[in-house]
Coordinates of C-alpha atoms in Angstrom, one line a residue:
M1 CA 331.5 -57.9 121.7
L2 CA 331.0 -55.9 118.5
T3 CA 328.5 -53.1 118.3
G4 CA 327.6 -51.0 115.3
N5 CA 327.7 -47.2 115.4
N6 CA 326.2 -44.5 113.3
H7 CA 328.9 -44.8 110.6
N8 CA 328.3 -48.6 110.3
E9 CA 331.7 -49.2 111.8
L10 CA 332.5 -51.9 114.3
V11 CA 333.5 -50.8 117.8
K12 CA 335.2 -53.4 120.0
T13 CA 334.5 -53.2 123.7
T14 CA 337.2 -53.6 126.3
T15 CA 338.8 -57.0 126.7
H16 CA 337.7 -59.2 129.6
K17 CA 341.3 -59.2 130.8
V18 CA 340.9 -55.6 131.8
V19 CA 337.4 -55.8 133.3
V20 CA 337.1 -59.1 135.1
P21 CA 339.9 -58.4 137.8
F22 CA 337.8 -55.4 139.0
Y23 CA 334.7 -57.7 139.5
I24 CA 336.7 -60.3 141.3
Y25 CA 338.3 -57.8 143.6
A26 CA 335.0 -56.1 144.3
A27 CA 333.3 -59.4 145.2
L28 CA 336.1 -60.3 147.7
A29 CA 335.9 -56.8 149.1
F30 CA 332.2 -57.2 149.7
L31 CA 332.8 -60.4 151.5
V32 CA 335.5 -58.8 153.7
A33 CA 333.3 -55.8 154.5
A34 CA 330.4 -58.1 155.4
W35 CA 332.7 -60.1 157.7
L36 CA 334.0 -56.9 159.3
L37 CA 330.4 -55.8 159.8
F38 CA 329.6 -59.1 161.5
T39 CA 332.6 -59.0 163.8
S40 CA 332.3 -55.3 164.6
S41 CA 328.5 -54.9 164.7
H42 CA 328.7 -53.6 168.3
T43 CA 330.5 -50.5 167.1
F44 CA 327.3 -49.3 165.4
S45 CA 325.8 -48.6 168.8
Q46 CA 328.7 -46.2 169.6
Y47 CA 330.1 -42.9 168.2
Y48 CA 330.4 -42.9 164.4
F49 CA 334.1 -42.0 164.3
Q50 CA 335.5 -45.4 165.1
P51 CA 338.5 -47.2 163.5
Q52 CA 336.4 -50.3 162.6
L53 CA 333.6 -48.1 161.1
L54 CA 336.2 -46.2 159.0
A55 CA 337.6 -49.5 157.8
I56 CA 334.1 -50.9 156.9
T57 CA 333.1 -47.7 155.2
H58 CA 336.2 -47.5 153.0
T59 CA 336.1 -51.2 152.2
M60 CA 332.6 -50.7 150.9
A61 CA 333.3 -47.3 149.2
L62 CA 336.6 -48.2 147.6
G63 CA 336.9 -52.0 147.5
W64 CA 333.3 -52.8 146.7
G65 CA 331.6 -49.8 145.0
T66 CA 334.5 -48.0 143.3
M67 CA 336.3 -51.1 142.0
I68 CA 333.3 -52.6 140.4
I69 CA 332.3 -49.3 138.9
L70 CA 335.8 -48.8 137.5
G71 CA 335.5 -52.2 135.9
S72 CA 332.1 -51.7 134.4
S73 CA 333.1 -48.1 133.2
H74 CA 336.0 -49.6 131.3
Q75 CA 333.6 -52.0 129.7
L76 CA 330.8 -49.6 128.9
L77 CA 332.7 -46.5 127.9
P78 CA 333.6 -47.7 124.4
I79 CA 330.0 -48.4 123.7
L80 CA 329.0 -44.9 124.9
V81 CA 331.7 -43.0 122.8
E82 CA 331.7 -45.6 119.9
R83 CA 335.5 -45.9 120.1
E84 CA 337.8 -48.3 121.8
L85 CA 339.2 -47.6 125.2
Y86 CA 342.1 -45.2 124.9
S87 CA 344.6 -47.5 126.8
N88 CA 344.2 -51.0 128.2
T89 CA 347.6 -50.5 129.8
L90 CA 346.3 -47.5 131.8
A91 CA 343.4 -49.6 132.9
H92 CA 345.7 -52.4 134.1
F93 CA 347.7 -49.9 136.1
T94 CA 344.6 -48.4 137.5
F95 CA 343.6 -51.8 138.9
A96 CA 347.1 -52.5 140.2
F97 CA 347.6 -49.2 142.1
A98 CA 344.0 -49.4 143.6
A99 CA 344.3 -53.1 144.4
V100 CA 347.4 -52.4 146.5
G101 CA 346.4 -49.0 148.0
I102 CA 342.9 -49.9 149.2
P103 CA 343.9 -52.7 151.7
M104 CA 346.8 -50.6 153.0
L105 CA 344.4 -47.7 153.7
V106 CA 341.7 -50.0 155.2
W107 CA 344.2 -51.8 157.4
S108 CA 345.5 -48.4 158.6
F109 CA 342.0 -47.3 159.5
Y110 CA 341.3 -50.6 161.3
T111 CA 344.4 -50.2 163.4
F112 CA 344.2 -46.4 163.3
N113 CA 347.8 -46.1 162.2
M114 CA 347.9 -42.9 160.1
L115 CA 351.6 -43.0 159.4
W116 CA 353.3 -44.4 156.3
P117 CA 350.9 -47.3 155.5
A118 CA 347.9 -45.0 155.4
Q119 CA 349.8 -42.3 153.5
S120 CA 351.2 -44.8 151.0
G121 CA 347.7 -46.3 150.5
A122 CA 346.2 -42.9 149.9
L123 CA 348.9 -42.0 147.3
L124 CA 348.4 -45.2 145.4
I125 CA 344.6 -44.7 145.3
N126 CA 345.0 -41.2 144.0
I127 CA 347.4 -42.4 141.3
A128 CA 344.9 -45.0 140.3
V129 CA 342.0 -42.5 140.1
L130 CA 344.2 -40.1 138.1
L131 CA 345.1 -42.8 135.6
Y132 CA 341.4 -43.7 135.3
L133 CA 340.5 -40.1 134.7
I134 CA 343.2 -39.7 132.0
N135 CA 341.9 -42.9 130.3
V136 CA 338.3 -41.7 130.3
T137 CA 339.1 -38.2 129.1
A138 CA 341.3 -39.5 126.3
S139 CA 338.7 -42.0 125.2
I140 CA 336.0 -39.3 125.0
L141 CA 338.3 -36.8 123.2
K142 CA 339.0 -39.5 120.6
S143 CA 335.3 -39.9 119.9
Q144 CA 333.5 -37.7 117.4
H145 CA 330.1 -38.4 119.0
E146 CA 328.5 -36.5 121.8
N147 CA 326.9 -38.7 124.5
I148 CA 325.3 -37.4 127.7
H149 CA 326.0 -40.7 129.5
A150 CA 329.8 -40.3 128.7
V151 CA 329.6 -36.8 130.2
F152 CA 328.2 -38.3 133.4
V153 CA 331.0 -40.8 133.5
L154 CA 333.7 -38.1 132.9
T155 CA 332.3 -35.6 135.4
S156 CA 331.9 -38.3 138.1
G157 CA 335.5 -39.2 137.6
I158 CA 336.5 -35.6 138.2
W159 CA 334.5 -35.6 141.4
L160 CA 336.1 -38.9 142.4
F161 CA 339.6 -37.5 142.0
I162 CA 338.6 -34.4 144.1
T163 CA 337.2 -36.8 146.7
T164 CA 340.3 -39.0 146.9
L165 CA 342.6 -35.9 146.8
I166 CA 340.7 -34.5 149.9
G167 CA 340.9 -37.9 151.5
G168 CA 344.6 -38.0 151.0
L169 CA 345.0 -34.6 152.5
L170 CA 343.0 -35.7 155.5
V171 CA 345.2 -38.7 156.0
F172 CA 348.4 -36.6 155.9
N173 CA 346.7 -34.0 158.0
F174 CA 346.8 -36.3 161.0
T175 CA 350.6 -36.0 161.0
Y176 CA 351.5 -32.7 159.3
N177 CA 348.7 -30.3 160.0
L178 CA 348.2 -29.3 156.4
L179 CA 344.6 -28.0 156.8
P180 CA 343.3 -25.1 159.0
K181 CA 341.2 -27.5 161.1
D182 CA 341.4 -31.2 162.1
S183 CA 340.5 -34.0 159.7
L184 CA 337.2 -34.8 161.4
H185 CA 335.9 -31.3 160.5
Y186 CA 336.3 -32.1 156.8
L187 CA 334.9 -35.6 157.0
S188 CA 331.4 -34.6 155.8
L189 CA 332.9 -32.7 152.8
H190 CA 335.0 -35.7 151.8
A191 CA 332.1 -38.2 152.2
H192 CA 329.4 -36.2 150.4
L193 CA 331.6 -35.3 147.4
G194 CA 332.2 -39.1 147.0
I195 CA 328.7 -40.2 147.6
T196 CA 327.0 -37.6 145.4
G197 CA 329.7 -36.6 142.9
W198 CA 331.1 -40.1 142.3
F199 CA 328.6 -42.7 143.1
L200 CA 325.3 -40.9 142.6
L201 CA 326.3 -39.1 139.4
L202 CA 327.9 -42.2 137.8
V203 CA 325.1 -44.6 138.9
I204 CA 322.5 -42.3 137.3
G205 CA 324.6 -41.7 134.2
V206 CA 325.2 -45.4 133.6
G207 CA 321.8 -46.5 135.0
T208 CA 319.8 -44.4 132.6
K209 CA 321.7 -46.2 129.8
L210 CA 321.6 -49.8 131.2
I211 CA 318.1 -49.9 132.7
P212 CA 316.3 -49.1 129.3
L213 CA 318.7 -51.5 127.6
F214 CA 318.0 -54.4 129.8
L215 CA 314.3 -53.7 129.9
I216 CA 314.4 -53.5 126.1
S217 CA 312.7 -50.1 126.4
Q218 CA 312.6 -47.5 123.7
Y219 CA 312.5 -44.6 126.2
S220 CA 315.2 -42.0 125.9
N221 CA 315.1 -38.3 127.0
T222 CA 318.4 -36.5 126.7
S223 CA 316.9 -33.2 127.8
L224 CA 315.8 -34.7 131.1
L225 CA 319.2 -36.2 131.6
K226 CA 320.8 -32.8 131.1
W227 CA 318.5 -31.3 133.8
I228 CA 319.5 -34.2 136.2
F229 CA 323.2 -33.6 135.4
A230 CA 322.9 -29.8 136.0
L231 CA 320.9 -30.1 139.2
I232 CA 323.3 -32.6 140.8
N233 CA 326.4 -30.6 140.0
A234 CA 324.7 -27.3 141.0
G235 CA 323.8 -29.0 144.3
L236 CA 327.4 -30.2 144.8
L237 CA 328.9 -26.8 144.1
A238 CA 326.4 -25.2 146.5
F239 CA 327.3 -27.7 149.2
V240 CA 331.0 -27.0 148.8
F241 CA 330.5 -23.3 148.9
I242 CA 328.3 -23.4 152.0
F243 CA 330.6 -25.9 153.8
L244 CA 333.7 -23.9 153.2
F245 CA 332.5 -20.3 153.5
I246 CA 329.2 -20.1 155.4
Q247 CA 328.5 -23.1 157.6
L248 CA 324.9 -22.3 158.4
P249 CA 323.0 -25.6 158.8
F250 CA 319.7 -24.4 157.3
L251 CA 321.5 -23.4 154.0
F252 CA 322.4 -27.1 153.4
L253 CA 318.7 -27.5 152.5
I254 CA 319.5 -25.7 149.2
P255 CA 321.8 -28.5 147.8
V256 CA 319.6 -31.1 149.3
A257 CA 316.6 -29.6 147.4
L258 CA 318.5 -29.5 144.1
I259 CA 319.6 -33.1 144.4
T260 CA 316.2 -34.2 145.6
I261 CA 314.7 -32.8 142.4
A262 CA 317.3 -34.6 140.4
L263 CA 316.4 -37.9 142.1
V264 CA 312.7 -37.4 141.4
L265 CA 313.5 -36.8 137.7
F266 CA 315.7 -39.9 137.7
G267 CA 312.8 -41.9 139.3
Y268 CA 310.6 -40.5 136.5
Y269 CA 313.1 -41.6 133.9
C270 CA 313.2 -45.2 135.3
F271 CA 309.4 -45.3 135.5
K272 CA 309.0 -44.2 131.8
A273 CA 311.6 -46.8 130.8
Y274 CA 309.7 -49.4 132.7
Q275 CA 306.4 -48.3 131.3
L276 CA 307.6 -48.4 127.7
R277 CA 309.5 -51.7 128.0
I278 CA 309.1 -54.5 125.5
R279 CA 310.2 -57.1 128.0
K280 CA 307.0 -57.3 130.1
Q281 CA 308.4 -59.6 132.8
P282 CA 311.6 -58.1 134.2
D283 CA 314.0 -60.8 135.6
G284 CA 315.2 -60.9 139.2
Q285 CA 318.3 -58.9 138.5
M286 CA 316.3 -56.0 137.0
K287 CA 313.9 -56.0 139.9
V288 CA 316.8 -55.6 142.4
S289 CA 318.3 -52.8 140.3
L290 CA 315.0 -51.0 140.0
L291 CA 314.5 -51.4 143.8
S292 CA 317.8 -49.7 144.3
A293 CA 316.5 -46.6 142.6
A294 CA 313.6 -46.5 145.1
M295 CA 316.0 -47.0 147.9
M296 CA 317.8 -43.7 147.1
A297 CA 314.9 -42.1 149.0
V298 CA 315.9 -43.7 152.3
P299 CA 319.3 -42.0 152.9
L300 CA 317.8 -38.8 151.6
L301 CA 315.1 -39.0 154.4
F302 CA 317.8 -39.5 157.0
L303 CA 319.8 -36.6 155.6
L304 CA 316.8 -34.3 156.1
I305 CA 316.4 -35.5 159.6
I306 CA 320.1 -34.8 160.3
I307 CA 319.8 -31.2 159.0
T308 CA 316.7 -30.7 161.0
M309 CA 318.6 -31.9 164.1
L310 CA 321.5 -29.5 163.4
L311 CA 319.0 -26.6 163.5
N312 CA 317.7 -27.5 167.0
S313 CA 320.0 -29.8 168.9
P314 CA 323.0 -32.1 168.6
V315 CA 322.7 -34.8 166.0
N316 CA 321.7 -38.3 167.1
T317 CA 324.7 -40.6 166.5
H318 CA 322.3 -43.5 165.6
V319 CA 320.7 -41.5 162.9
V320 CA 324.1 -40.5 161.4
L321 CA 325.2 -44.2 161.4
T322 CA 322.0 -45.3 159.8
Y323 CA 322.3 -42.6 157.1
G324 CA 325.8 -43.9 156.2
F325 CA 324.7 -47.6 156.3
T326 CA 321.7 -47.0 154.0
I327 CA 324.0 -45.5 151.4
F328 CA 326.7 -48.1 151.2
F329 CA 324.8 -51.2 152.1
G330 CA 321.5 -49.7 150.7
W331 CA 321.0 -48.4 147.2
L332 CA 324.6 -48.7 146.1
T333 CA 324.9 -52.3 147.0
A334 CA 321.4 -53.1 145.6
I335 CA 322.2 -51.8 142.2
I336 CA 325.6 -53.6 142.1
L337 CA 323.9 -56.9 143.2
G338 CA 321.4 -56.5 140.3
M339 CA 323.7 -55.2 137.6
T340 CA 326.6 -57.7 138.3
F341 CA 324.4 -60.5 137.0
K342 CA 323.4 -58.5 133.9
T343 CA 326.9 -57.5 132.9
L344 CA 329.4 -60.2 134.1
P345 CA 327.6 -63.2 132.5
F346 CA 327.6 -61.4 129.2
I347 CA 331.3 -60.6 129.5
I348 CA 332.2 -64.2 130.2
W349 CA 329.7 -65.5 127.6
N350 CA 331.3 -63.2 125.0
K351 CA 334.8 -64.5 125.9
K352 CA 333.8 -68.1 125.6
Y353 CA 331.2 -68.3 122.9
H354 CA 331.4 -65.2 120.6
A355 CA 333.9 -66.8 118.2
K356 CA 331.8 -70.0 118.2
A357 CA 328.4 -68.6 117.4
G358 CA 326.8 -70.8 114.7
L359 CA 328.9 -73.8 115.5
G360 CA 326.2 -75.2 117.8
Q361 CA 323.6 -74.2 120.3
T362 CA 325.2 -72.0 123.1
P363 CA 323.7 -71.3 126.6
N364 CA 322.3 -67.9 127.3
P365 CA 324.3 -65.5 129.5
K366 CA 321.7 -65.9 132.2
D367 CA 322.4 -69.7 132.3
L368 CA 326.0 -69.0 133.5
F369 CA 324.8 -68.4 137.1
S370 CA 322.3 -70.0 139.5
D371 CA 318.8 -68.4 139.8
K372 CA 318.3 -70.1 143.2
V373 CA 321.6 -68.7 144.6
F374 CA 320.7 -65.3 143.2
N375 CA 317.2 -65.4 144.9
G376 CA 318.8 -66.5 148.2
M377 CA 321.2 -63.7 147.9
A378 CA 318.4 -61.2 147.3
I379 CA 316.3 -62.4 150.2
S380 CA 319.3 -62.5 152.6
Y381 CA 320.2 -59.0 151.5
L382 CA 316.8 -57.4 152.0
F383 CA 316.4 -59.1 155.4
G384 CA 319.9 -58.2 156.5
F385 CA 319.6 -54.6 155.3
C386 CA 316.3 -53.9 157.1
C387 CA 317.4 -55.8 160.2
F388 CA 320.7 -54.1 160.6
A389 CA 319.3 -50.6 159.9
G390 CA 316.7 -51.3 162.6
G391 CA 319.4 -52.5 164.9
I392 CA 321.4 -49.3 164.6
L393 CA 318.3 -47.1 165.4
T394 CA 317.4 -49.2 168.4
A395 CA 321.0 -50.0 169.5
D396 CA 320.0 -53.6 169.9
A397 CA 323.0 -55.9 169.8
M398 CA 321.1 -59.0 168.9
V399 CA 319.3 -57.4 166.0
L400 CA 322.6 -55.9 164.7
K401 CA 324.3 -59.3 164.8
T402 CA 321.3 -61.0 163.1
G403 CA 321.3 -58.4 160.3
A404 CA 325.1 -58.6 159.9
A405 CA 324.9 -62.4 159.7
S406 CA 322.3 -62.2 156.9
L407 CA 324.4 -59.7 155.0
L408 CA 327.4 -62.0 155.4
C409 CA 325.3 -64.8 153.9
C410 CA 324.4 -62.4 151.1
A411 CA 328.0 -61.7 150.3
F412 CA 328.9 -65.4 150.4
L413 CA 326.1 -66.2 147.9
Y414 CA 327.1 -63.3 145.7
N415 CA 330.7 -64.6 145.6
T416 CA 329.4 -68.2 144.9
N417 CA 327.5 -67.0 141.8
V418 CA 330.4 -64.8 140.6
L419 CA 332.8 -67.8 140.9
K420 CA 330.2 -70.0 139.0
I421 CA 330.2 -67.5 136.2
L422 CA 334.0 -67.2 136.1
F423 CA 334.6 -70.9 136.1
H424 CA 331.9 -71.7 133.6
K425 CA 333.0 -74.5 131.2
E426 CA 332.1 -74.2 127.5
N427 CA 329.0 -76.2 126.6
L428 CA 328.1 -76.4 122.9
S429 CA 325.2 -78.7 121.9

């Protein structure tokens, strides 16, 4: 793809050879996570620190969410900074190290073997994240153009590295006692830095670029984005300080309040983009992506319930499990399901038809996948998500199994459409 910048130069986006492997890996990881959810659904009625739950969580967080975000970041960053990606080689190594390290870590959690397989997996993942961060930083430094969305990407990458570094320390802490307290004590710190610093910050930074773009909306508000950026990072820093030095539950309401305000502003941004759109009938992919923005309120509600419980009594395990589930299988999965079929079809279309434009009538990128399969995926996802979340809260084994089966169906349909896009045969008429 070629896109013009302010100096009427042509900026080439990252080659599909870098980006597509991340999408394939993420799709397979989603299918694996859904299968693990189905076969281990009974563990969601037990204590939240279980080997199977750790395996599912890290498959979703690393294999599904992180890998597809790494891929899309490599694709989008040149557009944001109006310069080519600093190094395709670094991007390939990022994929290679992460692709090997993630299954090693997940398998170690599943079997709860915290020795060399887990330690090696953690090291490989940290190397992958460091290479990604170097690539992003160098790409931005090469650019002469300031872009708030690129700042979101860079800062979220820094938080990701902090998250994986802490995660690595927690893995080694099982064997070597590196930290003052046991690994379970730091689990909340590790999780929330990843959820908020990596996923939330990057999703908002990229989402506020892509949502107006795909809606064909003229709305833009850099000042509002700076406020969102500042509030999220202030909330994260406040959380870290309170967690490490104070540990008074009611004080955690401060970072929650800051991040809640940021989410409200993000919702307002999406609403204005939707309101000022030129494309009056959003397609199914955009509807799912916009739904994901609204779904951010669900885990926030459960987080407030958890903090309230901490003030008065022991936390209900079912509420904690539902909170985690609504993050990884909720808004994060919803936005990926929607955005995959806005970005991947264009990447493959660009590969197959860009050089042949004008030689004949080409299909639209949206013609590269099946609308029926997408709709079936969306329906099975929404039903499975609501059903499984209800099953956790009620500890009903049948409801859990039904919800997990529906989410497994969703993952299968998602992979079906991804494969349809990847194996699309050129069709000029």
